[in-house]
Amino acid sequence: MQTPTLRDVADAAGVHPATASRALNPATRGLVNAETARRVIKVAESLGYRPNPIARGLKTAKSGTVGLVIPDLTNPLFPPIVRGIEDVLEPAGYSGLIVNTDNDPHRERQQIESLRSRQVEGLIVATALLDHPLLGQLRREGVLMVMVNRRPESVDVPSITPDDATGIELAVRHLVELGHRRIAHLAGPLNTSTGLVRARAFRSAVRDLGLEDDPALVAHCDYWSEDAGAAALRALLDSGTEFTAVVAGNDLIALGCYDVFAERDIDCPRDVSVVGFNDMPFLDKLRPPLTTVSVPHQQIGGEAARLLLDAIADPTRPSRSVLLPLTLVVRGSTAPPR
Amino acid sequence: MQTPTLRDVADAAGVHPATASRALNPATRGLVNAETARRVIKVAESLGYRPNPIARGLKTAKSGTVGLVIPDLTNPLFPPIVRGIEDVLEPAGYSGLIVNTDNDPHRERQQIESLRSRQVEGLIVATALLDHPLLGQLRREGVLMVMVNRRPESVDVPSITPDDATGIELAVRHLVELGHRRIAHLAGPLNTSTGLVRARAFRSAVRDLGLEDDPALVAHCDYWSEDAGAAALRALLDSGTEFTAVVAGNDLIALGCYDVFAERDIDCPRDVSVVGFNDMPFLDKLRPPLTTVSVPHQQIGGEAARLLLDAIADPTRPSRSVLLPLTLVVRGSTAPPR
DNA sequence: CCCGCTGCTGCAATCGACTGCACAATCCGC
DNA sequence: GCGGATTGTGCAGTCGATTGCAGCAGCGGG
């Protein structure tokens, strides 16, 4: 006998499996004599009994798993989020099934399909595609889900997002306080909600702080990548527009700036200041260490998991959304303009 | 009716559920009339039938999941490994359940216990503890597993490990070719197999290349961390031992060196050269960019998953182990000595 | 002294898919 | 045209845990 079953426990305790089941389940324990329950529990322990979640899941139609849909675990953004999720899921007796979509809508469909056939009880979605028809469909089919890092525009889905707008404002304000007046923005892809939100926030922050809102000062990146960031900065430089500071759409784009600085012999922060976004690991090891907006990724993951567990516990509960506050981490890449 | 069951398909196709089951399962399809099979399959498709893996698992005692035991997903070493694993698991119809142990043996036990109760079919273990009694116990209990990044000493378990010894030799040889003669080693914790193997490999590489094997040149770090690396380098520096280059046990330890360089105004690579190990992301963004030994993490993960799947398919097959070749990535942190 | 209630426990069905066995239909050779 | 081999299909039990319902004992009240 590999691992003892409920029946083994019941036999050893001299009761019916049904009684053993009730004794072992805290929710139904009240139905059984306290003395009997104690005995059953004791026997279960001594036998090293572990309920088989597969069998349990068959009857209860619950799998104890949730799906985590992310673009790519290799992107340093996601591990802390996943970790935060797992840390909340685990004590609740749940676990997460991770799939990587590589931002390929087709793959995404497939992966979600595969998760559903694995009977996940809900989905935590961190992919960044905007206005996805799949989203509405899943909603209609009653699939529970929580979005991370993006707030769906049309559909009513609970979400956990960093307060991007305030984060950008933090960055701009910091630069203004240092004395910068011509601040550029290297925006992320505008077909992603974060890219869009941050770009908008940038322009309104600039206006709010009494600076000129010059459209020539914002350049767009096609991807959230170093290369795209470098390309955008080069274009901006070549356009002849004057600026003394850059707010990058995220840290990778900021890293692209570093490449251009090296390439064109620009001294950061003496010639140009840069602020990133996300606070990826090891940014403090760069020369100069990157000033950036810090996002509490692990906390975001934790909140997302909590929201999903709530939804599982009571699917009728109205969907709640959370906006998490951000902080600015000032390091060496920002200084007063010359 | 939420999702159609096998019975629904069978009814719609006018056959018995048993027949439908056989028709749908490629392994047993031969038992049923080709025409009937075709019809059943067609009906299944049109109904959008998805076999319920929970029910299937109950009968077949297979869950389609494997457990991934890692210390901490947040450590940049692991995401690529996990990604490599998932990429192999997924097409095979398996998926991975990740648990983080934080290198806490107690937590590790618990987590593995929890994975087992979830009926995982095997374990991929990437935790670095040496000589773990748990290991032998699991073996005896017939739990299939594969180790990543470490080769168990006593027990016969398949493993995938980078060829650390050759990697270290690559690093030392590179430094020697640059003209270094006094090369130090900041070894990782010696109670981890990688720490031990690399430290040994360092000394034998030094000897093989005709350098003096001075014990004063190797310092030990208590952890694989920046702080530990910095502390070890400080101790070495304070001891007055002369050296012009450092081979760090891994990249984090090398990063610790950077901190000390900044602190003591040491110019890398002019005063001291440094080589890391692992090639974490973004090392090329450091000043100076870190020369390091590159480990094919994703490939390691993939191989590990393949090994485990093999073992699942045929548990009697003798356990195989793989040593993956490494390469040296020369960047800016190494130069000829002054 | 009997009825009815409460508190426990057991019985048996159920979840959905798989599978050994039996049986029916078909086909072949002699 | 008959016996035996060969397919193809159905029946029913199984995996392990859960749960509605029934039954039983004990107890108090009328």
XYZ file of C-alpha atoms in Angstrom, chain A residues 50-229:
180
model
C -2.956 12.715 3.206
C -6.287 13.279 1.531
C -6.042 12.780 -2.191
C -6.961 16.124 -3.728
C -7.724 14.498 -7.040
C -10.443 12.355 -5.611
C -11.718 15.208 -3.543
C -11.693 17.456 -6.569
C -13.722 14.990 -8.560
C -16.586 15.125 -6.152
C -16.393 18.758 -5.197
C -15.537 20.020 -8.671
C -12.669 21.974 -7.178
C -9.080 21.466 -8.157
C -7.262 23.652 -5.685
C -5.339 25.249 -8.505
C -5.423 28.595 -10.221
C -3.816 29.563 -13.498
C -1.161 32.243 -13.769
C -0.964 33.687 -17.232
C 2.162 35.709 -17.827
C 4.059 36.701 -20.943
C 7.450 35.372 -19.950
C 8.780 34.262 -16.605
C 12.217 35.252 -17.790
C 11.247 38.893 -17.697
C 12.484 40.097 -14.301
C 9.199 41.833 -13.704
C 7.321 38.619 -13.131
C 9.199 36.429 -10.699
C 8.424 38.683 -7.727
C 4.787 38.836 -8.734
C 4.588 35.081 -9.027
C 6.337 34.685 -5.731
C 3.854 37.013 -4.088
C 1.009 35.024 -5.551
C 2.364 31.670 -4.458
C 2.980 32.921 -0.962
C -0.688 33.746 -0.572
C -2.018 30.734 -2.427
C -0.046 28.157 -0.546
C -1.358 28.718 2.983
C -4.846 28.663 1.492
C -4.200 25.200 0.118
C -4.088 26.349 -3.449
C -1.329 26.269 -5.955
C -0.619 28.028 -9.188
C -0.104 26.692 -12.683
C 2.116 29.026 -14.662
C 1.903 29.451 -18.393
C 4.000 31.700 -20.598
C 2.323 33.278 -23.575
C 5.266 35.184 -25.047
C 2.643 37.807 -25.810
C 1.415 35.695 -28.660
C -2.401 35.900 -28.734
C -2.689 32.490 -30.331
C -0.486 30.854 -27.749
C -2.374 32.709 -25.094
C -5.684 31.238 -26.223
C -4.201 27.773 -26.254
C -2.637 28.118 -22.868
C -5.782 29.432 -21.283
C -7.710 26.604 -22.895
C -5.253 24.156 -21.448
C -5.560 25.716 -18.016
C -9.308 25.501 -18.167
C -9.230 21.865 -19.107
C -7.075 21.372 -16.055
C -10.000 22.667 -14.078
C -8.323 25.705 -12.593
C -10.707 27.559 -10.361
C -9.628 30.955 -11.528
C -7.093 32.902 -13.525
C -4.590 35.564 -12.629
C -3.721 37.303 -15.843
C -0.681 39.487 -16.242
C -0.459 39.760 -19.982
C -0.548 43.269 -21.281
C -2.700 43.112 -24.366
C -5.342 45.762 -24.476
C -8.959 45.150 -25.434
C -8.761 41.452 -25.833
C -11.931 39.817 -27.155
C -10.967 36.692 -25.244
C -11.423 38.646 -22.061
C -15.092 39.295 -22.638
C -15.671 35.729 -23.659
C -14.099 34.333 -20.517
C -16.162 36.717 -18.456
C -19.321 35.523 -20.087
C -18.393 31.918 -19.531
C -18.089 32.650 -15.855
C -14.352 32.143 -15.531
C -13.176 33.916 -12.420
C -10.217 36.140 -12.943
C -8.070 38.929 -11.681
C -5.878 41.149 -13.782
C -2.476 42.252 -12.714
C -0.754 45.408 -13.888
C -3.544 46.498 -16.092
C -7.048 47.705 -15.727
C -9.339 46.462 -18.472
C -11.148 49.342 -20.100
C -14.447 47.895 -21.103
C -14.979 44.859 -18.960
C -15.658 44.758 -15.281
C -12.877 42.596 -13.905
C -11.087 42.989 -10.600
C -7.557 44.218 -11.024
C -4.459 45.094 -9.107
C -2.442 47.840 -10.639
C 0.364 50.025 -9.520
C -0.628 53.656 -9.385
C 1.271 54.478 -12.543
C -0.010 58.002 -12.837
C 1.209 58.985 -9.405
C 4.477 57.171 -10.036
C 5.140 59.180 -13.161
C 4.235 62.331 -11.340
C 6.751 61.426 -8.637
C 9.423 61.112 -11.285
C 8.583 64.355 -13.036
C 8.315 66.253 -9.773
C 11.718 64.982 -8.699
C 13.268 66.237 -11.923
C 11.524 69.573 -11.688
C 12.739 70.001 -8.157
C 16.258 69.389 -9.386
C 15.740 72.282 -11.756
C 14.928 70.546 -15.045
C 12.576 72.366 -17.374
C 12.781 70.414 -20.636
C 11.902 66.825 -19.748
C 11.424 64.134 -22.372
C 9.394 60.948 -22.143
C 10.297 57.685 -23.811
C 6.877 56.105 -23.818
C 6.250 52.376 -23.917
C 4.048 50.872 -26.627
C 0.744 52.697 -26.677
C -1.196 49.537 -27.374
C -0.388 48.417 -23.858
C -2.402 49.914 -21.084
C 0.622 50.753 -18.963
C 2.282 52.487 -21.899
C -0.789 54.546 -22.501
C -1.474 55.415 -18.882
C 2.094 56.457 -18.241
C 2.287 58.589 -21.367
C -0.906 60.386 -20.445
C 0.220 60.785 -16.871
C 3.465 62.255 -18.086
C 1.793 64.977 -20.059
C -0.590 65.925 -17.327
C 2.186 65.930 -14.732
C 4.215 68.233 -16.926
C 1.297 70.589 -17.282
C 0.391 70.442 -13.615
C 3.910 71.418 -12.668
C 3.786 74.421 -14.947
C 6.088 73.181 -17.684
C 5.469 73.496 -21.369
C 3.743 70.421 -22.777
C 5.758 70.065 -25.967
C 4.678 67.043 -28.070
C 8.166 66.921 -29.555
C 9.412 65.824 -26.149
C 7.691 62.479 -26.187
C 9.030 59.620 -28.255
C 7.440 56.207 -28.588
C 8.987 52.801 -28.278
C 7.584 49.887 -30.216
C 8.456 47.417 -27.498
C 9.319 47.412 -23.835
C 12.935 46.685 -24.604
C 16.414 48.070 -24.436
C 16.724 48.220 -28.183
C 13.471 50.071 -28.594
C 14.490 52.493 -25.862
